[in-house]
Each structure stands twice: as C-alpha cells, then as structure tokens.
Coordinates of C-alpha atoms in Angstrom, one line a residue:
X1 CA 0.0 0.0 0.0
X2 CA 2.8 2.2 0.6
X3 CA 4.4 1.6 -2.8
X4 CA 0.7 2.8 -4.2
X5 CA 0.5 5.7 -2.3
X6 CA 3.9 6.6 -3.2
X7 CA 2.7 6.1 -6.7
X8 CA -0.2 8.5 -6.5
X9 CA 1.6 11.5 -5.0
X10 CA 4.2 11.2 -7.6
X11 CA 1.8 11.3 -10.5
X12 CA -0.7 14.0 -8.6
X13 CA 1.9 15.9 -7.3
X14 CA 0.0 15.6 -3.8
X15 CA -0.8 14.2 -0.5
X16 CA -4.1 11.9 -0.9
X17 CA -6.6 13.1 1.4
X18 CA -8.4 9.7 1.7
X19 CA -7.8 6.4 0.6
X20 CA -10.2 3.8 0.8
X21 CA -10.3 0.0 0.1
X22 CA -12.9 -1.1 -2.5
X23 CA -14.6 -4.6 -2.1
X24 CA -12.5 -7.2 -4.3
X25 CA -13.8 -8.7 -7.3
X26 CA -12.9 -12.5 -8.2
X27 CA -9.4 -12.0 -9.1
X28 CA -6.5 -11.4 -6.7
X29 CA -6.2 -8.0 -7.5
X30 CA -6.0 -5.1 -5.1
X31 CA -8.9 -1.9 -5.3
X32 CA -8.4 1.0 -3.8
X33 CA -9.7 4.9 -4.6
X34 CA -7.4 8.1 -4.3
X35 CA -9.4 11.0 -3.1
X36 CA -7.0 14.4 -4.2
X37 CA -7.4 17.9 -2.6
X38 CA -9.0 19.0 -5.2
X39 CA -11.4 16.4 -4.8
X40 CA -10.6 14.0 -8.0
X41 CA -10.7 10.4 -7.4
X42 CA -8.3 7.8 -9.1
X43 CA -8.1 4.0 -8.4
X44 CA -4.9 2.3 -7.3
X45 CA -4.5 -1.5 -8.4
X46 CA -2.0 -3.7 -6.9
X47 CA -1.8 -7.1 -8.6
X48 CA 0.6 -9.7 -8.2
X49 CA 1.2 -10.9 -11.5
X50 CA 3.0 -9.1 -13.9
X51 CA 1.8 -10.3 -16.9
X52 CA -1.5 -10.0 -16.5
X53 CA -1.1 -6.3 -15.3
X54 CA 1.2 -5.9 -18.4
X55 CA -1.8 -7.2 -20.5
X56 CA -4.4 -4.7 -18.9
X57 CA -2.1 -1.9 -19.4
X58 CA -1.0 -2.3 -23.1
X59 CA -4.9 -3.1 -24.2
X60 CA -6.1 -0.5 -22.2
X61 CA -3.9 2.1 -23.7
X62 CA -4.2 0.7 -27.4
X63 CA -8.5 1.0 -26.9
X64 CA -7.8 4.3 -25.5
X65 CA -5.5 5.4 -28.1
X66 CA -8.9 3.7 -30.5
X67 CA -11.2 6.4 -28.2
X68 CA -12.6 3.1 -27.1
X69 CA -14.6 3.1 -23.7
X70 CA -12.3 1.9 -21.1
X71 CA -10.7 3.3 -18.3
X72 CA -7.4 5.4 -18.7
X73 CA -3.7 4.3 -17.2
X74 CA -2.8 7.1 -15.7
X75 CA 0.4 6.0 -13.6
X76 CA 3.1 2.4 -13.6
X77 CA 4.8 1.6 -11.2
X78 CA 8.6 0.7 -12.3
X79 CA 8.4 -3.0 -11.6
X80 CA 4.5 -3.4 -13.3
X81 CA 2.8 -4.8 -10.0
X82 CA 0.8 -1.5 -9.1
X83 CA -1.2 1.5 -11.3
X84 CA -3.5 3.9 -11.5
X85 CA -6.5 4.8 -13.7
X86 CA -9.2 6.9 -14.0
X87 CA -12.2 6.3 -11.5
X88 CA -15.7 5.1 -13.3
X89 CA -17.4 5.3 -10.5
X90 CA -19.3 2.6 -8.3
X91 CA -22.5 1.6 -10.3
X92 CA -21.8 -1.7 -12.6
X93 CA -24.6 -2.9 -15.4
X94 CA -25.2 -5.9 -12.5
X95 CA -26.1 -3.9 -9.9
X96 CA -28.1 -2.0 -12.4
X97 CA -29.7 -4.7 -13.1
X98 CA -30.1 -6.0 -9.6
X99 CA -34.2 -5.4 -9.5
X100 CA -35.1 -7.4 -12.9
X101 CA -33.2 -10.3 -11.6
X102 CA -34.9 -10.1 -8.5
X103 CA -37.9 -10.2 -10.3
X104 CA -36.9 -13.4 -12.1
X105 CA -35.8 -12.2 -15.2
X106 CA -38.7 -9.2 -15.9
X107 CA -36.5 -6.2 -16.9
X108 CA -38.1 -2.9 -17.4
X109 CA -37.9 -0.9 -20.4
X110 CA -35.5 0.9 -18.7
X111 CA -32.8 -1.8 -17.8
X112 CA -33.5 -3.1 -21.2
X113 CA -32.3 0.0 -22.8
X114 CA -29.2 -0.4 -20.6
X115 CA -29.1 -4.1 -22.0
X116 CA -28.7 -2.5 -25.4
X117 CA -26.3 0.3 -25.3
X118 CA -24.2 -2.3 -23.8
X119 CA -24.2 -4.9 -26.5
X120 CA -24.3 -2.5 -29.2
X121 CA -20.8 -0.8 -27.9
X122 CA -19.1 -4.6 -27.7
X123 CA -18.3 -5.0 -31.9
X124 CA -16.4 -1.7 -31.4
X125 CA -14.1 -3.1 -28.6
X126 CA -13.8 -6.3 -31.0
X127 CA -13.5 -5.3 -34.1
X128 CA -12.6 -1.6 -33.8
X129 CA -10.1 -2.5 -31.0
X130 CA -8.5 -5.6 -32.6
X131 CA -7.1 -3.3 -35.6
X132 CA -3.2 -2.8 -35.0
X133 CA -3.2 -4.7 -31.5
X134 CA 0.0 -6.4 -31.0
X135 CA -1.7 -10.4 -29.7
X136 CA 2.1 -11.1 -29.0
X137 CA 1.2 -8.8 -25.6
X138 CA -1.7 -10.8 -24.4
X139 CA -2.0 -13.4 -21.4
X140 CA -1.9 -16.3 -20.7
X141 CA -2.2 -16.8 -24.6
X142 CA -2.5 -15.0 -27.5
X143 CA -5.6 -16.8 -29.6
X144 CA -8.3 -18.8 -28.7
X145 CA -7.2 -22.4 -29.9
X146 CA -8.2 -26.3 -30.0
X147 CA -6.2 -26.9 -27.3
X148 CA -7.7 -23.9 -24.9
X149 CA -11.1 -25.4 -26.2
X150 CA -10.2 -28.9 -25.1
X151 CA -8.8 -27.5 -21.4
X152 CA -11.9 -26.1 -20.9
X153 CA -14.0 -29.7 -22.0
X154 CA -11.9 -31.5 -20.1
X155 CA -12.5 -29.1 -17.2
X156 CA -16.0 -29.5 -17.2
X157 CA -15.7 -33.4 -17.9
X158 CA -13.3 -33.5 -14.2
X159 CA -14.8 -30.7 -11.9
X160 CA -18.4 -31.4 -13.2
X161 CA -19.8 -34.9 -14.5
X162 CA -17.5 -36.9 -13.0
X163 CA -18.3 -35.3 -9.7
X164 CA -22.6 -36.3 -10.4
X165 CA -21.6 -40.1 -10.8
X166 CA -22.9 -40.0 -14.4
X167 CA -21.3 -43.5 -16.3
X168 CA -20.0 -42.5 -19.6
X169 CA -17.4 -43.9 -22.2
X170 CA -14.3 -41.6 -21.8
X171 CA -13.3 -41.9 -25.5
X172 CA -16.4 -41.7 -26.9
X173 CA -16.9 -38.6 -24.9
X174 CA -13.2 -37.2 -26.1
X175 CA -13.8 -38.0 -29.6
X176 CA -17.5 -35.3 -29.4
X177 CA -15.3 -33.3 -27.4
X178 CA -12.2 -32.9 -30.4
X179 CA -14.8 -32.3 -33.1
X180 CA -16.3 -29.7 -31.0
X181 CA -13.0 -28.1 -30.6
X182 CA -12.3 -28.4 -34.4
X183 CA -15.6 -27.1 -35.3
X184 CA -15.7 -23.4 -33.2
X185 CA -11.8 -22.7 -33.9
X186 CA -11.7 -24.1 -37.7
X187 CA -12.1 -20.2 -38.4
X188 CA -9.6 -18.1 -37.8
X189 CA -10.4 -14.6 -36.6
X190 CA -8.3 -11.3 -36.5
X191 CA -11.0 -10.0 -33.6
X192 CA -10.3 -9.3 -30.2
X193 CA -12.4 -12.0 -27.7
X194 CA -13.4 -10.1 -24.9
X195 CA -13.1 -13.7 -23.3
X196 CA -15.0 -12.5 -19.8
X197 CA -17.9 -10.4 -20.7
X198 CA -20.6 -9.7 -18.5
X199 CA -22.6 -7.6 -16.5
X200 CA -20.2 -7.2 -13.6
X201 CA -17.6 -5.7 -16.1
X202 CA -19.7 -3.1 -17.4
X203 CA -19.3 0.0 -15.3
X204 CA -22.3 2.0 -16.1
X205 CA -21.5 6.5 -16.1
X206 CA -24.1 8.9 -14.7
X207 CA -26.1 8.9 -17.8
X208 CA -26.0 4.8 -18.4
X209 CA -23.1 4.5 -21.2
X210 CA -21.2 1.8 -21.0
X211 CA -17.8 1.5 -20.0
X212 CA -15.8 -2.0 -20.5
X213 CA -13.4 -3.1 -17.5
X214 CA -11.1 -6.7 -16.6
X215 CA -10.7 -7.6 -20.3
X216 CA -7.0 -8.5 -19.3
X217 CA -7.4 -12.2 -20.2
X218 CA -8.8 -11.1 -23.9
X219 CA -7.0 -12.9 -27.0
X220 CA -7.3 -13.2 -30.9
X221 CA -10.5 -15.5 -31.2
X222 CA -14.1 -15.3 -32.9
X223 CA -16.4 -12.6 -31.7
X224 CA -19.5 -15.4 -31.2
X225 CA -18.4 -16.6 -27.5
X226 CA -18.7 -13.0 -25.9
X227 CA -22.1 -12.7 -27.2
X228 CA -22.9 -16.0 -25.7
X229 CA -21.1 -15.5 -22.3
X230 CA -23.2 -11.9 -22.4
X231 CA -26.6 -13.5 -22.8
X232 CA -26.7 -17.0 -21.6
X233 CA -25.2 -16.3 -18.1
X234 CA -27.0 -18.2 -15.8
X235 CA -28.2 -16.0 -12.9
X236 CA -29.4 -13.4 -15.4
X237 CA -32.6 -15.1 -16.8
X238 CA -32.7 -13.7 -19.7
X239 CA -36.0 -14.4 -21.5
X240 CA -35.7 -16.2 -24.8
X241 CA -37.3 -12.7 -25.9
X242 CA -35.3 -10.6 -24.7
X243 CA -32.0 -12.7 -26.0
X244 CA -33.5 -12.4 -29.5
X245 CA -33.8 -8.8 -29.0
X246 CA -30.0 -8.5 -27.9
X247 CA -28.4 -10.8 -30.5
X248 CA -30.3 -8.7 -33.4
X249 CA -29.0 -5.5 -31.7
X250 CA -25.6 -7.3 -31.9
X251 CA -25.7 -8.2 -35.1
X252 CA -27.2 -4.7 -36.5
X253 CA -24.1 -3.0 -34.8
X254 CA -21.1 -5.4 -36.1
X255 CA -22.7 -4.8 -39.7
X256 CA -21.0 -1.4 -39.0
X257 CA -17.6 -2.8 -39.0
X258 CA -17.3 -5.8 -41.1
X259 CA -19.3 -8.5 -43.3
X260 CA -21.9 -10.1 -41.3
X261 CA -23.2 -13.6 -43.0
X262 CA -26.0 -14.0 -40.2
X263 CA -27.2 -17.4 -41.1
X264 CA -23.9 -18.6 -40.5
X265 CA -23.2 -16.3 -37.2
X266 CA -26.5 -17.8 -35.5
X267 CA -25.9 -21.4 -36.4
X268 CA -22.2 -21.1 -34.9
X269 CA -23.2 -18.5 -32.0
X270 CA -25.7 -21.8 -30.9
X271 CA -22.3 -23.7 -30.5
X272 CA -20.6 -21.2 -28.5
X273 CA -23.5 -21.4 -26.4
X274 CA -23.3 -25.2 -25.6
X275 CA -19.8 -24.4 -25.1
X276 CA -19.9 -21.6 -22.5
X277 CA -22.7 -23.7 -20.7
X278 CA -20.2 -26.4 -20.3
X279 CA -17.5 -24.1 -19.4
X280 CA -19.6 -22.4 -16.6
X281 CA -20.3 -25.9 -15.3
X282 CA -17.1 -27.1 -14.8
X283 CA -16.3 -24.1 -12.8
X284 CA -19.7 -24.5 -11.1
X285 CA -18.4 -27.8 -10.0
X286 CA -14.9 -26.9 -8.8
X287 CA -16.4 -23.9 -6.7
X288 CA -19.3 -25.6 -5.6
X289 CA -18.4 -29.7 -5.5
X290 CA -14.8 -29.1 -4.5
X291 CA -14.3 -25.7 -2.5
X292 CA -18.4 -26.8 -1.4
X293 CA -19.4 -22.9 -1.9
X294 CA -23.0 -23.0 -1.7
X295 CA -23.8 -19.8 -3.9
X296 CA -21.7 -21.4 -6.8
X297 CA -23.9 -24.7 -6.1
X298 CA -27.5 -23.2 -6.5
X299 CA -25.8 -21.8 -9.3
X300 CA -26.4 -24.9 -11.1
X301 CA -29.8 -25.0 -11.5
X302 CA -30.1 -22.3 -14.0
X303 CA -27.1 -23.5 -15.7
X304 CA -28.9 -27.0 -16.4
X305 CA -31.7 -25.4 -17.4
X306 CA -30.0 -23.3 -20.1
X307 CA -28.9 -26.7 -21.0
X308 CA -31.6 -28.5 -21.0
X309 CA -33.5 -25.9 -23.6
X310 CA -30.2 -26.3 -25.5
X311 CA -30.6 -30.0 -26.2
X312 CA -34.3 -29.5 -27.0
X313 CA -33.4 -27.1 -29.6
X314 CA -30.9 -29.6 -31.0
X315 CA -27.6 -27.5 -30.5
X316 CA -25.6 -30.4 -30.0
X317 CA -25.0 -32.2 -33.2
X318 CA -21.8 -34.5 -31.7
X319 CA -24.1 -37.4 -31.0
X320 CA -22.8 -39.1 -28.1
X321 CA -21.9 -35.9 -26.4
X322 CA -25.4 -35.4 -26.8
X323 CA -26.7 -38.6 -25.5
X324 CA -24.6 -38.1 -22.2
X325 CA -25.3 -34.8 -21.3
X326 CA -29.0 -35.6 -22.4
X327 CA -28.3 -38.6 -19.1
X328 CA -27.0 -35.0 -17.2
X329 CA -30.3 -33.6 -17.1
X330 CA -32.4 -36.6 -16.2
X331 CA -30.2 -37.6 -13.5
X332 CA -32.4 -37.3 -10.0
X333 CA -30.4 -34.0 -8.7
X334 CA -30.9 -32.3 -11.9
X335 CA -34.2 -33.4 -12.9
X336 CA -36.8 -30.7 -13.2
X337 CA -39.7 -30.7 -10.7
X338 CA -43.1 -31.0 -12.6
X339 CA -44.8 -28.0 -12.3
X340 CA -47.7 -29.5 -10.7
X341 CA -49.9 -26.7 -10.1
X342 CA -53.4 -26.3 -8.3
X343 CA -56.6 -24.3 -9.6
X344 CA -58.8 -22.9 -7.1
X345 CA -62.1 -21.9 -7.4
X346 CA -61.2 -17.9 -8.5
X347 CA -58.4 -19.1 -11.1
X348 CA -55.4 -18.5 -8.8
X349 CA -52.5 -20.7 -9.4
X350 CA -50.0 -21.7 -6.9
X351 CA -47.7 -23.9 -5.7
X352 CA -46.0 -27.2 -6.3
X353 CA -47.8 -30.1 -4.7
X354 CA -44.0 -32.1 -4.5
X355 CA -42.8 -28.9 -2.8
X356 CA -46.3 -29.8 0.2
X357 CA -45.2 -33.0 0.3
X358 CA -41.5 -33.2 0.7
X359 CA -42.0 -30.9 4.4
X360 CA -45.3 -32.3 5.6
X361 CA -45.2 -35.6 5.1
X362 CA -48.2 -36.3 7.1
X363 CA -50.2 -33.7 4.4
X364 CA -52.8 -35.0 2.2
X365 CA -52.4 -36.7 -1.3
X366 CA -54.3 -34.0 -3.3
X367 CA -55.1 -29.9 -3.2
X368 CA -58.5 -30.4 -4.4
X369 CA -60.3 -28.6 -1.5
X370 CA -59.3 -25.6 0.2
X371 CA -60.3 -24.2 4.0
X372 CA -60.1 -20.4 3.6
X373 CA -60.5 -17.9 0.8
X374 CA -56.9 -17.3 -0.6
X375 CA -55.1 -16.1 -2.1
X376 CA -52.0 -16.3 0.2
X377 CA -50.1 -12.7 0.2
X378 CA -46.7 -12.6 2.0
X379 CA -45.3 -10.1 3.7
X380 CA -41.1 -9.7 4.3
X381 CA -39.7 -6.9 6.7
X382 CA -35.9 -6.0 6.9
X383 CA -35.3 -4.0 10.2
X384 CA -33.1 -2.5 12.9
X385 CA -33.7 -3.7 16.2
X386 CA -32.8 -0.7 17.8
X387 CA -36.3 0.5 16.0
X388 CA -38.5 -2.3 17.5
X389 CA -39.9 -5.6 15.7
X390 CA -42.4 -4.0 12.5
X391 CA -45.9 -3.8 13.7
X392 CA -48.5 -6.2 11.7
X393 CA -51.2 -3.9 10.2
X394 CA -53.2 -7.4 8.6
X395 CA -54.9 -8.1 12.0
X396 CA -53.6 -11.8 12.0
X397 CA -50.8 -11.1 14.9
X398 CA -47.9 -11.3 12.5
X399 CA -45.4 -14.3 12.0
X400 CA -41.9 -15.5 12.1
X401 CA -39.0 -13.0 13.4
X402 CA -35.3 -14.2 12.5
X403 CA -32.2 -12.5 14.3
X404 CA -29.4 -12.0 11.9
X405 CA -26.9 -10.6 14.2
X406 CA -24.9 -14.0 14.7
X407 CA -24.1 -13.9 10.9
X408 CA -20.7 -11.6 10.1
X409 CA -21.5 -8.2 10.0
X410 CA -20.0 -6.0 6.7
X411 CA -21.1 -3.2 8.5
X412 CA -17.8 -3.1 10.3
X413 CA -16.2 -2.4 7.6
X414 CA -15.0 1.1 6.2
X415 CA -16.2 0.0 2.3
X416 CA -19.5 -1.3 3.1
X417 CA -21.1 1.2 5.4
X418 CA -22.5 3.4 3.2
X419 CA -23.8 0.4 1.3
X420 CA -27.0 -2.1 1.3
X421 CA -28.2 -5.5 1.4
X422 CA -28.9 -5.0 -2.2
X423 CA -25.7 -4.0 -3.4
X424 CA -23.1 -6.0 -5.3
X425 CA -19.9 -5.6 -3.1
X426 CA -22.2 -6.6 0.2
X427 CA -23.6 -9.5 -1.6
X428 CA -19.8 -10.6 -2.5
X429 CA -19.1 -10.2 0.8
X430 CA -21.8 -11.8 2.9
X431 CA -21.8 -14.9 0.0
X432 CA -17.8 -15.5 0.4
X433 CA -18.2 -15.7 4.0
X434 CA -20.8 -18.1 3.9
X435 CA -22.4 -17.9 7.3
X436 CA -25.4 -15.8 6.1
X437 CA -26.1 -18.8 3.6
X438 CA -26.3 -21.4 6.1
X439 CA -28.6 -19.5 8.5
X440 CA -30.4 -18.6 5.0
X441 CA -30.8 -22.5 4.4
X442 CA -32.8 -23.0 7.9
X443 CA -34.9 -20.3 7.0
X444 CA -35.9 -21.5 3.5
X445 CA -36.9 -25.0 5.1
X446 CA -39.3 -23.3 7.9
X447 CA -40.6 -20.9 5.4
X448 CA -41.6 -23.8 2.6
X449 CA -43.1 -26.0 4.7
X450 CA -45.6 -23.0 6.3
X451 CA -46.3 -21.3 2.5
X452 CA -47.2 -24.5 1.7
X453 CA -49.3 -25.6 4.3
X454 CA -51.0 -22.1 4.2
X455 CA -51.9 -22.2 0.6
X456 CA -53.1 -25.4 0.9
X457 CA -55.7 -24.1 3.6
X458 CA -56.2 -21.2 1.5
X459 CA -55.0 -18.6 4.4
X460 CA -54.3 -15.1 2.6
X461 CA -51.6 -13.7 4.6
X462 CA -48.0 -14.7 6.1
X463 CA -45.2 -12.4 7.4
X464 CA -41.7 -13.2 7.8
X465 CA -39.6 -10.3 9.6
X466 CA -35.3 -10.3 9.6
X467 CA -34.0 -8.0 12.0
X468 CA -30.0 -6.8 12.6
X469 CA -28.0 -4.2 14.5
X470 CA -29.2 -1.3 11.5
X471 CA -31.5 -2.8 9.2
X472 CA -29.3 -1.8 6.6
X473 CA -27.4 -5.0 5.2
X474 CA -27.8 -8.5 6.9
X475 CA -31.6 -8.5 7.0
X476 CA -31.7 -6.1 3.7
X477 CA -29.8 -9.0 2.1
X478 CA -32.1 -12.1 4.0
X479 CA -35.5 -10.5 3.3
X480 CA -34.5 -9.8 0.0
X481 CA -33.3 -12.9 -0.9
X482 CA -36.3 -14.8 0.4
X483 CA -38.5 -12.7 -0.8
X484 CA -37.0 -13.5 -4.1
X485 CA -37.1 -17.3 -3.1
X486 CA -41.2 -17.8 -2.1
X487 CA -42.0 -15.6 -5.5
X488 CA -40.0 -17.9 -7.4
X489 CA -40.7 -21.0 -5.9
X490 CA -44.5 -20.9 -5.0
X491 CA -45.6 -18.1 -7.5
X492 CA -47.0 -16.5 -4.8
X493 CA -47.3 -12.5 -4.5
X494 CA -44.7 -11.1 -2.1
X495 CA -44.3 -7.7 -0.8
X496 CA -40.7 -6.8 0.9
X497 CA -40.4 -3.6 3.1
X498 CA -36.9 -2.8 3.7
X499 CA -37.8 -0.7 6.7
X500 CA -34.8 1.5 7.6
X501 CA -34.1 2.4 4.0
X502 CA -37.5 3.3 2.9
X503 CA -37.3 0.7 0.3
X504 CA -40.9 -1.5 -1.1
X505 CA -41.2 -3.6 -3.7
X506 CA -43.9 -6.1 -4.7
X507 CA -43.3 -9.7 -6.2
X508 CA -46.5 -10.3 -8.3
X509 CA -48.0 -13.4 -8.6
X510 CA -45.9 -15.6 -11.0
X511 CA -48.4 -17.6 -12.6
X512 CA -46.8 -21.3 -13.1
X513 CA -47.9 -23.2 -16.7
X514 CA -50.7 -25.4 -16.1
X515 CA -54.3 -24.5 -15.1
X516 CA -55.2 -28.1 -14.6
X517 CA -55.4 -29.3 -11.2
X518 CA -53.0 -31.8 -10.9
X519 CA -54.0 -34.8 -8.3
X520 CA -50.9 -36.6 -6.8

C-alpha cells in the first residue's frame, strides 16, 4: 500500500486526502480509490502478476488510443505490479440490473435500454479495437485455440460430471469433445475475444453509457463466445425474448464494421452457447463440488436449465456428447420438478404439490379442496432492532421473526457502510463468508413448509420479519433474498419492506404453466 500511495503522490503531485479500500472482485487484485485535494478520485491497483497487469495496461492504452470506452492508465509503477487509472465510478450494469433479476428475469424498459447500449458498444471493442493490436502482448495466450477449447471440455468433464456419478465412455466422450474443438476454432479470426464479458464488467456512467473493465485475459479469437457468455449467463434469466432482441441488436451494430453472414453467425453463436454452458459448469463444480461454496452450487440449477432448452433445440449435433449430457439432465439432482400446479375456485394458481409433500409428510395426497379464501399474500420486513420488531397492520398477529446478528456483519467495515443488502460488493461479501447462507438454508426450510401448508388451507396472509443491528445489510440481504425465493418457488405475491431504508417492492403473482389441477 505504501508503494501505491507513493505512486499516487508522484503522479498528482500531492498528499491523498483519503484512501479507501474497495470490495474485491474474483481476481487477486487489489482496489483501492485516491481522493486528491481537489477532490478527484483515481483507483490504485496492486496485482501480483506481472503479466497480467502488463496485459491490462498495453490493451487498455491501445482501446484508448482507438477512443474506445475503457478506463485510462494514468500511472506504472517501475516493476509493473501497481497503477492507477481513472475512476468510473461505483454503479456496474449488475447492480443496475439487480431489481429485474430479483424479479426473475422481468426487466423494465429501462434496464432493457441499458441491456442494449451495452451490446451494441461490444463489436467496437472487438473489431474496432482488434485493428493494430499487438496479440504477442496478451496473457496467458494469445488466440483462442483447439487446445484452450479442449482445457476447458476437459475441465467441465473432471470438476463437473465426473463429480454427479454420471457413467459414460471416456473416448467416446473425447472423440465429441475434439470435433467440438475443431468445429468453433476451424475459423480463424483477426477480432479481439473479450473472453470474460458480462454484466459485472460493465461499469455504467451517470447517464448509463457503458464502459468496458477486466478484459486482461482477452486474445485473438471469434467474436460469437462474448455474445454467448453476455446472454446465456445463468443467474441473469434472460427471456428467450429478450435474447433475441440483444443478438439482433448485436448483429445490427457489427454490420457497421465488417461483413456479417448472419445465417452462419447464428448457427455457430448456438455452439458457443453449448460451449460456455459447459465451461460455466465445470467451474460451477470446482467452486461448488470441490471448495463446497453453496452460492456457486445453487448456481447450477439455472445453468442446467440453459442446458436442457439447448438440447431441446438440437444445439448439439456431436451425438454421443449429446446422449450423455442428455443422461446429465435426467439424472435425479438435476431433474426438473413438474410443475404440478393447483386451480382454485377464483383461477389462482399456486404452488408445487412435491414442494407440500416433501415438508409435511403427514399432508394429504391431493389440493382439491381448500379451508379459507386465498389467495395467500406474503409479507417480508428487513429491520433495525434498535427501532422495534415491524408492527402487523393485517390483524392476523404477525409471524416469524429471525435475528441475523450471529451472521458476520459488513457493516464493520470502512467499504460497506455506506452500502446495502442489495448492493453488489455486500452481496460478494456476505456470499464469500458463507455464514449468512447457512442460516439462510434454515430459514428456507421453515418458510416452505408453512407457505405450503397455508396455501393449501387457502389462508391469505404470512409475514416473515429479519432484523439486525441497523437494518441496513444482513436482514436487507435475508429479506431480499427470500422474498425472491417464495416468489419464485410458490408463484405466490410477495411484498418486501426494507424498513430503515425506505425501500418497497412487490413480487407479483408468477403464474406457473398449467391450469389443470393436478392430483398426486
């Protein structure tokens, strides 16, 4: 840190006035922001590898030198471990898109504008930006190549199906896994793979244009995988919809800078696809099956699912590969619940009747007949304690109150206090320390099981209230996320009141497929 600071008054000629740490992303890399008497900000990396800062720095300045939008190295240390560059503030196209996630994947018009001006900016960083870029300076390699292909196969193949059990031939599987490999590389291209593009490295400016961050590990290599890491990332829930709308968008824009033969970019973008599915598993599986991370675990689920529609839409042509990870999807853990829904006497639809029967085992076999009027409303409350327990207005003498102060509190921490529940770096943080997630888990099971018995009665109201020291981040992030968990998993309308921060928002019902009411 002293070397950094050192760094800072050298190139601003002045004392810092503040220096604060910023929240870490996944690398090993080192954040921190310069405040300068005249109150311009600068951020301060420290990284431990050479190579890769050498990497940032040379294709940062060649996109700047292109008036591409990227940050600006401002300052090098002499032996390439620390550097500055210019501040883009704190507001990334994830967190921006933080409430249509929450929502299960129903963006606004707004967020879907920011959706856009992203993708529509990334054929300029490709294509634009690969023109006179020395690949000799990029790392760990310089082109996207059968044998990088084949790592990452082979990656999924160790960290991920051998770790469900699944019996397969291991040269059969090789050979689908070499004419994959052949078939996405047996074109070279002169463009500039982005290699890790996503929401989280999109810093968003005041007025929403994009600006494109951690592309050190970009390389020579065709343009098709950044579009599919972009809109096939699992936690986004993209609608099929909205993914048309993007790739069009896409497509319109690189028509600006070069040939586009889109029959041909479609059928090979659905290949990339498969790929980066597979590629996101196998680091699913180390993080979560090896290092036993839960968040990277209930990752999965999506991840199959992207999968699964894959398969069903015939993007997998190699046709033993396609037979086993066909087996992957059926296999019990993956398997997808039937949507077995109920239909009461006003048309609402609710929950899963497996969901009933796997928490009250002593339940009946069918929803055909319901006690009360329905339908069931719940209510979550984050909350300080120092403020009292939140009244219940409904007249039904309120519900369950969970104490999150044994959980590790980020509001000890100089970064975080001015933060939320719902932001990104307090998320980070309470999800890599894990103890939130394992109190979470307790919760979920109390919470099913009383959803479910309540719709099954047909009761109409249920409140679940998380208290903390402040309100402000441990029960933000619990109400939230179960909020988010009961919506999704019951369909159910849910209304979350983050008390101290003046925050509401509603969870409409989310109707599930089938009006038919299904008898178990």
């Amino acid at each position: 840190m002293e070397h950094l600071t050192l760094l800072y008054k050298k190139w601003a000629g002045a004392e810092p006035v503040s220096v604060m740490a910023l929240p870490g992303a996944g690398s090993n890399r080192c954040y921190y922001r310069f405040t300068g008497p005249d109150g311009r900000t600068a951020i301060g990396v420290v990284g431990t590898s050479r190579d890769e800062n050498h990497a940032f720095i040379y294709l940062t300045r060649h996109f700047t030198l292109r008036k591409l939008p990227v940050p600006q190295i401002l300052a090098v240390a002499d032996d390439g471990l620390r550097y500055l560059q210019t501040d883009l503030g704190d507001r990334s196209l994830f967190d921006a898109l933080a409430k249509g996630r929450a929502a299960g994947g129903r963006y606004t018009a707004d967020e879907r504008d920011l959706l856009l001006r992203t993708i529509i900016r990334l054929p300029e960083l490709q294509i634009r930006g690969a023109r006179g870029l020395d690949f000799s300076q990029c790392y760990p390699q310089t082109e996207m190549d059968r044998t990088s292909v084949l790592f990452d196969l082979n990656y999924f193949k160790y960290c991920f199906l051998k770790a469900t059990g699944l019996d397969f031939h291991e040269l059969k599987l090789e050979a689908g896994f070499q004419l994959m490999a052949k078939e996405l590389t047996q074109h070279r291209s002169e463009a500039f793979l982005y290699r890790d593009f996503q929401a989280r490295n999109v810093m968003l400016d005041p007025s929403g244009n994009p600006f494109f961050i951690d592309y050190q590990g970009g390389r020579k290599g065709p343009i098709q995988y950044d579009v599919a890491s972009f809109l096939w990332q699992a936690s986004a829930k993209y609608s099929a919809e909205l993914r048309r709308e993007l790739t069009d968008a896409y497509i319109a824009s690189l028509k600006q800078y070069t040939e586009v033969n889109e029959v041909e970019f479609r059928a090979t973008l659905e290949r990339f696809v498969l790929f980066r599915v597979l590629q996101v598993l196998g680091a699913y599986g180390f993080r979560g099956y090896f290092e036993r991370k839960k968040h990277f675990l209930e990752s999965i689920p999506p991840a199959m699912q992207n999968l699964r529609e894959l398969l069903a839409a015939g993007a997998c042509p190699y046709p033993y590969l396609n037979r086993v990870l066909t087996e992957l999807t059926e296999l019990p853990q993956f398997r997808l619940r039937e949507e077995q829904t109920v239909t009461r006497s006003d048309g609402y639809r609710t929950a899963d009747v497996n969901v009933y029967k796997a928490h009250v085992k002593d339940g009946p076999a069918t929803f055909s007949k319901y006690d009360g009027k329905g339908p069931l409303k719940v209510r979550v409350f984050s909350f300080s304690f120092r403020k009292g327990i939140p009244e219940d207005e409904s007249g039904n003498g309120g519900g369950y109150v969970f104490d999150c102060r044994s959980t590790h509190n980020p509001g000890r921490y100089e970064p975080y206090k001015q933060l939320t529940g719902l932001d990104e770096p307090v998320i980070r943080f309470l999800e890599d320390d894990g103890e939130i997630l394992v109190f979470l888990e307790s919760v979920y099971k109390l919470a099913d099981a009383h959803v479910a018995r309540y719709i099954q009665r047909g009761f109409t109201d249920l409140m679940f209230c998380f208290g903390c020291t402040g309100g402000q981040h441990r029960s933000v992030y619990s109400a939230q996320h179960l909020a988010e968990h009961l919506n999704r998993k019951f369909g159910v309308e849910v209304h979350v009141c983050h008390r101290e921060q003046g925050i509401e928002q509603t969870f409409p019902v989310n109707p599930l497929p089938s009006d038919d009411l299904i008898v178990s």
